């Protein structure tokens, strides 16, 4: 891996946070010190992580190192995708229209809603009996 960082960015989803660094390289993706295929064994999660690279046809130009923490495995994959898309945008501003049209630059702000006191769950009420 090259020592010079091309760009870096942060991606978030639910409670997952991914810090992404792009290096000039051959297309290797390393997540928390492990190869992506080992960290995300499901093919769908691997596809989610690769989406911005496949869209921009830059999968073989950059090596990517990611530190990701918090949340679950799917939320982490989507946080990594956002981090990669933002890092690619920093590296080359010409990619913005394609990434934006695909929705990879939009932060998905949906989170689990907190439980409210006096209720069974976030919105569910206890059963009401009129008589």
PDB file of C-alpha atoms in Angstrom:
ATOM      1  CA  UNK A   1       0.000   0.000   0.000  1.00  0.00           C
ATOM      2  CA  UNK A   2       1.125   3.500  -0.754  1.00  0.00           C
ATOM      3  CA  UNK A   3       1.857   5.861   2.117  1.00  0.00           C
ATOM      4  CA  UNK A   4       0.245   8.944   0.567  1.00  0.00           C
ATOM      5  CA  UNK A   5      -3.440   9.314   1.365  1.00  0.00           C
ATOM      6  CA  UNK A   6      -5.421  10.520  -1.648  1.00  0.00           C
ATOM      7  CA  UNK A   7      -8.446  11.472   0.463  1.00  0.00           C
ATOM      8  CA  UNK A   8     -10.348  10.581   3.609  1.00  0.00           C
ATOM      9  CA  UNK A   9     -13.976  10.872   4.700  1.00  0.00           C
ATOM     10  CA  UNK A  10     -16.485   9.765   7.300  1.00  0.00           C
ATOM     11  CA  UNK A  11     -19.707   7.849   6.712  1.00  0.00           C
ATOM     12  CA  UNK A  12     -22.475   7.251   9.230  1.00  0.00           C
ATOM     13  CA  UNK A  13     -25.597   5.077   9.325  1.00  0.00           C
ATOM     14  CA  UNK A  14     -27.767   4.487  12.419  1.00  0.00           C
ATOM     15  CA  UNK A  15     -25.089   4.191  15.132  1.00  0.00           C
ATOM     16  CA  UNK A  16     -22.290   2.940  12.848  1.00  0.00           C
ATOM     17  CA  UNK A  17     -19.376   5.259  12.040  1.00  0.00           C
ATOM     18  CA  UNK A  18     -16.889   4.494   9.248  1.00  0.00           C
ATOM     19  CA  UNK A  19     -13.639   6.437   8.823  1.00  0.00           C
ATOM     20  CA  UNK A  20     -12.432   5.861   5.261  1.00  0.00           C
ATOM     21  CA  UNK A  21      -9.015   6.517   3.701  1.00  0.00           C
ATOM     22  CA  UNK A  22      -8.268   6.248  -0.043  1.00  0.00           C
ATOM     23  CA  UNK A  23      -4.798   5.387  -1.330  1.00  0.00           C
ATOM     24  CA  UNK A  24      -3.554   5.032  -4.906  1.00  0.00           C
ATOM     25  CA  UNK A  25      -3.407   1.285  -5.464  1.00  0.00           C
ATOM     26  CA  UNK A  26      -4.892  -1.813  -7.014  1.00  0.00           C
ATOM     27  CA  UNK A  27      -8.415  -2.138  -5.588  1.00  0.00           C
ATOM     28  CA  UNK A  28      -7.960  -3.809  -2.205  1.00  0.00           C
ATOM     29  CA  UNK A  29     -10.513  -2.949   0.492  1.00  0.00           C
ATOM     30  CA  UNK A  30      -9.448  -3.474   4.099  1.00  0.00           C
ATOM     31  CA  UNK A  31     -11.951  -3.072   6.945  1.00  0.00           C
ATOM     32  CA  UNK A  32     -10.683  -3.013  10.545  1.00  0.00           C
ATOM     33  CA  UNK A  33      -7.424  -4.630   9.395  1.00  0.00           C
ATOM     34  CA  UNK A  34      -9.185  -7.522   7.632  1.00  0.00           C
ATOM     35  CA  UNK A  35     -10.043  -8.060   3.946  1.00  0.00           C
ATOM     36  CA  UNK A  36     -13.587  -6.937   3.085  1.00  0.00           C
ATOM     37  CA  UNK A  37     -14.606 -10.501   2.100  1.00  0.00           C
ATOM     38  CA  UNK A  38     -13.681 -11.679   5.592  1.00  0.00           C
ATOM     39  CA  UNK A  39     -15.306  -8.778   7.477  1.00  0.00           C
ATOM     40  CA  UNK A  40     -18.519  -8.802   5.404  1.00  0.00           C
ATOM     41  CA  UNK A  41     -19.042 -12.476   4.457  1.00  0.00           C
ATOM     42  CA  UNK A  42     -22.459 -11.857   2.844  1.00  0.00           C
ATOM     43  CA  UNK A  43     -22.304 -11.032  -0.884  1.00  0.00           C
ATOM     44  CA  UNK A  44     -25.042  -8.387  -0.542  1.00  0.00           C
ATOM     45  CA  UNK A  45     -22.998  -6.439   1.995  1.00  0.00           C
ATOM     46  CA  UNK A  46     -19.892  -6.681  -0.211  1.00  0.00           C
ATOM     47  CA  UNK A  47     -21.954  -5.371  -3.127  1.00  0.00           C
ATOM     48  CA  UNK A  48     -23.210  -2.431  -1.009  1.00  0.00           C
ATOM     49  CA  UNK A  49     -19.633  -1.484  -0.083  1.00  0.00           C
ATOM     50  CA  UNK A  50     -18.437  -1.675  -3.719  1.00  0.00           C
ATOM     51  CA  UNK A  51     -21.369   0.274  -5.260  1.00  0.00           C
ATOM     52  CA  UNK A  52     -19.687   3.725  -5.479  1.00  0.00           C
ATOM     53  CA  UNK A  53     -16.510   2.185  -6.935  1.00  0.00           C
ATOM     54  CA  UNK A  54     -18.403   0.142  -9.537  1.00  0.00           C
ATOM     55  CA  UNK A  55     -20.547   3.144 -10.514  1.00  0.00           C
ATOM     56  CA  UNK A  56     -17.522   5.396 -11.068  1.00  0.00           C
ATOM     57  CA  UNK A  57     -15.434   2.563 -12.617  1.00  0.00           C
ATOM     58  CA  UNK A  58     -12.600   3.239 -10.147  1.00  0.00           C
ATOM     59  CA  UNK A  59     -12.594  -0.171  -8.395  1.00  0.00           C
ATOM     60  CA  UNK A  60      -9.041  -0.976  -9.584  1.00  0.00           C
ATOM     61  CA  UNK A  61      -7.494   2.471  -8.993  1.00  0.00           C
ATOM     62  CA  UNK A  62      -7.697   2.846  -5.220  1.00  0.00           C
ATOM     63  CA  UNK A  63      -6.822   0.840  -2.151  1.00  0.00           C
ATOM     64  CA  UNK A  64      -9.241   1.584   0.686  1.00  0.00           C
ATOM     65  CA  UNK A  65      -8.698   1.276   4.425  1.00  0.00           C
ATOM     66  CA  UNK A  66     -11.700   1.645   6.702  1.00  0.00           C
ATOM     67  CA  UNK A  67     -12.111   1.759  10.481  1.00  0.00           C
ATOM     68  CA  UNK A  68     -15.733   1.075  11.349  1.00  0.00           C
ATOM     69  CA  UNK A  69     -17.373   0.786  14.751  1.00  0.00           C
ATOM     70  CA  UNK A  70     -20.835   0.747  16.280  1.00  0.00           C
ATOM     71  CA  UNK A  71     -24.140  -0.534  14.983  1.00  0.00           C
ATOM     72  CA  UNK A  72     -24.819  -3.811  13.232  1.00  0.00           C
ATOM     73  CA  UNK A  73     -23.283  -5.386  10.175  1.00  0.00           C
ATOM     74  CA  UNK A  74     -25.751  -3.900   7.632  1.00  0.00           C
ATOM     75  CA  UNK A  75     -25.522  -0.411   9.124  1.00  0.00           C
ATOM     76  CA  UNK A  76     -21.737  -0.665   9.046  1.00  0.00           C
ATOM     77  CA  UNK A  77     -21.781  -1.665   5.363  1.00  0.00           C
ATOM     78  CA  UNK A  78     -23.931   1.355   4.482  1.00  0.00           C
ATOM     79  CA  UNK A  79     -21.700   3.646   6.580  1.00  0.00           C
ATOM     80  CA  UNK A  80     -18.678   2.339   4.668  1.00  0.00           C
ATOM     81  CA  UNK A  81     -20.471   2.987   1.361  1.00  0.00           C
ATOM     82  CA  UNK A  82     -21.153   6.612   2.329  1.00  0.00           C
ATOM     83  CA  UNK A  83     -17.549   7.055   3.497  1.00  0.00           C
ATOM     84  CA  UNK A  84     -16.166   5.673   0.224  1.00  0.00           C
ATOM     85  CA  UNK A  85     -18.505   7.866  -1.854  1.00  0.00           C
ATOM     86  CA  UNK A  86     -17.474  11.000   0.088  1.00  0.00           C
ATOM     87  CA  UNK A  87     -13.766  10.115  -0.205  1.00  0.00           C
ATOM     88  CA  UNK A  88     -14.122   9.581  -3.972  1.00  0.00           C
ATOM     89  CA  UNK A  89     -15.820  12.974  -4.214  1.00  0.00           C
ATOM     90  CA  UNK A  90     -12.883  14.597  -2.405  1.00  0.00           C
ATOM     91  CA  UNK A  91     -10.443  12.869  -4.755  1.00  0.00           C
ATOM     92  CA  UNK A  92     -12.346  13.910  -7.917  1.00  0.00           C
ATOM     93  CA  UNK A  93     -15.149  16.510  -7.867  1.00  0.00           C
ATOM     94  CA  UNK A  94     -16.228  15.472 -11.396  1.00  0.00           C
ATOM     95  CA  UNK A  95     -17.861  12.352  -9.898  1.00  0.00           C
ATOM     96  CA  UNK A  96     -20.475  14.367  -7.972  1.00  0.00           C
ATOM     97  CA  UNK A  97     -23.387  14.162 -10.497  1.00  0.00           C
ATOM     98  CA  UNK A  98     -23.127  10.364 -10.855  1.00  0.00           C
ATOM     99  CA  UNK A  99     -22.762   9.725  -7.112  1.00  0.00           C
ATOM    100  CA  UNK A 100     -25.553  12.147  -6.231  1.00  0.00           C
ATOM    101  CA  UNK A 101     -27.954  10.679  -8.822  1.00  0.00           C
ATOM    102  CA  UNK A 102     -27.356   7.188  -7.419  1.00  0.00           C
ATOM    103  CA  UNK A 103     -28.045   8.497  -3.894  1.00  0.00           C
ATOM    104  CA  UNK A 104     -24.642   7.572  -2.453  1.00  0.00           C
ATOM    105  CA  UNK A 105     -23.962  11.066  -1.037  1.00  0.00           C
ATOM    106  CA  UNK A 106     -27.170  11.197   0.990  1.00  0.00           C
ATOM    107  CA  UNK A 107     -26.860  10.398   4.711  1.00  0.00           C
ATOM    108  CA  UNK A 108     -29.657   8.015   5.732  1.00  0.00           C
ATOM    109  CA  UNK A 109     -30.758   9.664   8.984  1.00  0.00           C
ATOM    110  CA  UNK A 110     -33.240   6.971  10.057  1.00  0.00           C
ATOM    111  CA  UNK A 111     -32.535   5.657  13.539  1.00  0.00           C
ATOM    112  CA  UNK A 112     -34.389   3.551  16.060  1.00  0.00           C
ATOM    113  CA  UNK A 113     -36.994   5.675  17.825  1.00  0.00           C
ATOM    114  CA  UNK A 114     -36.719   5.723  21.611  1.00  0.00           C
ATOM    115  CA  UNK A 115     -39.295   4.101  23.862  1.00  0.00           C
ATOM    116  CA  UNK A 116     -41.577   6.627  25.566  1.00  0.00           C
ATOM    117  CA  UNK A 117     -42.633   6.343  29.194  1.00  0.00           C
ATOM    118  CA  UNK A 118     -46.215   5.169  29.751  1.00  0.00           C
ATOM    119  CA  UNK A 119     -46.180   3.230  26.458  1.00  0.00           C
ATOM    120  CA  UNK A 120     -45.336  -0.351  25.522  1.00  0.00           C
ATOM    121  CA  UNK A 121     -42.748   0.651  22.891  1.00  0.00           C
ATOM    122  CA  UNK A 122     -41.794   3.710  20.828  1.00  0.00           C
ATOM    123  CA  UNK A 123     -45.344   4.121  19.508  1.00  0.00           C
ATOM    124  CA  UNK A 124     -47.236   1.000  20.596  1.00  0.00           C
ATOM    125  CA  UNK A 125     -49.744   1.564  23.386  1.00  0.00           C
ATOM    126  CA  UNK A 126     -50.922  -0.937  25.970  1.00  0.00           C
ATOM    127  CA  UNK A 127     -54.256  -2.573  25.124  1.00  0.00           C
ATOM    128  CA  UNK A 128     -57.238  -0.373  25.965  1.00  0.00           C
ATOM    129  CA  UNK A 129     -60.433  -1.887  27.302  1.00  0.00           C
ATOM    130  CA  UNK A 130     -63.541   0.305  27.209  1.00  0.00           C
ATOM    131  CA  UNK A 131     -65.579  -2.022  29.480  1.00  0.00           C
TER     132      UNK A 131
END
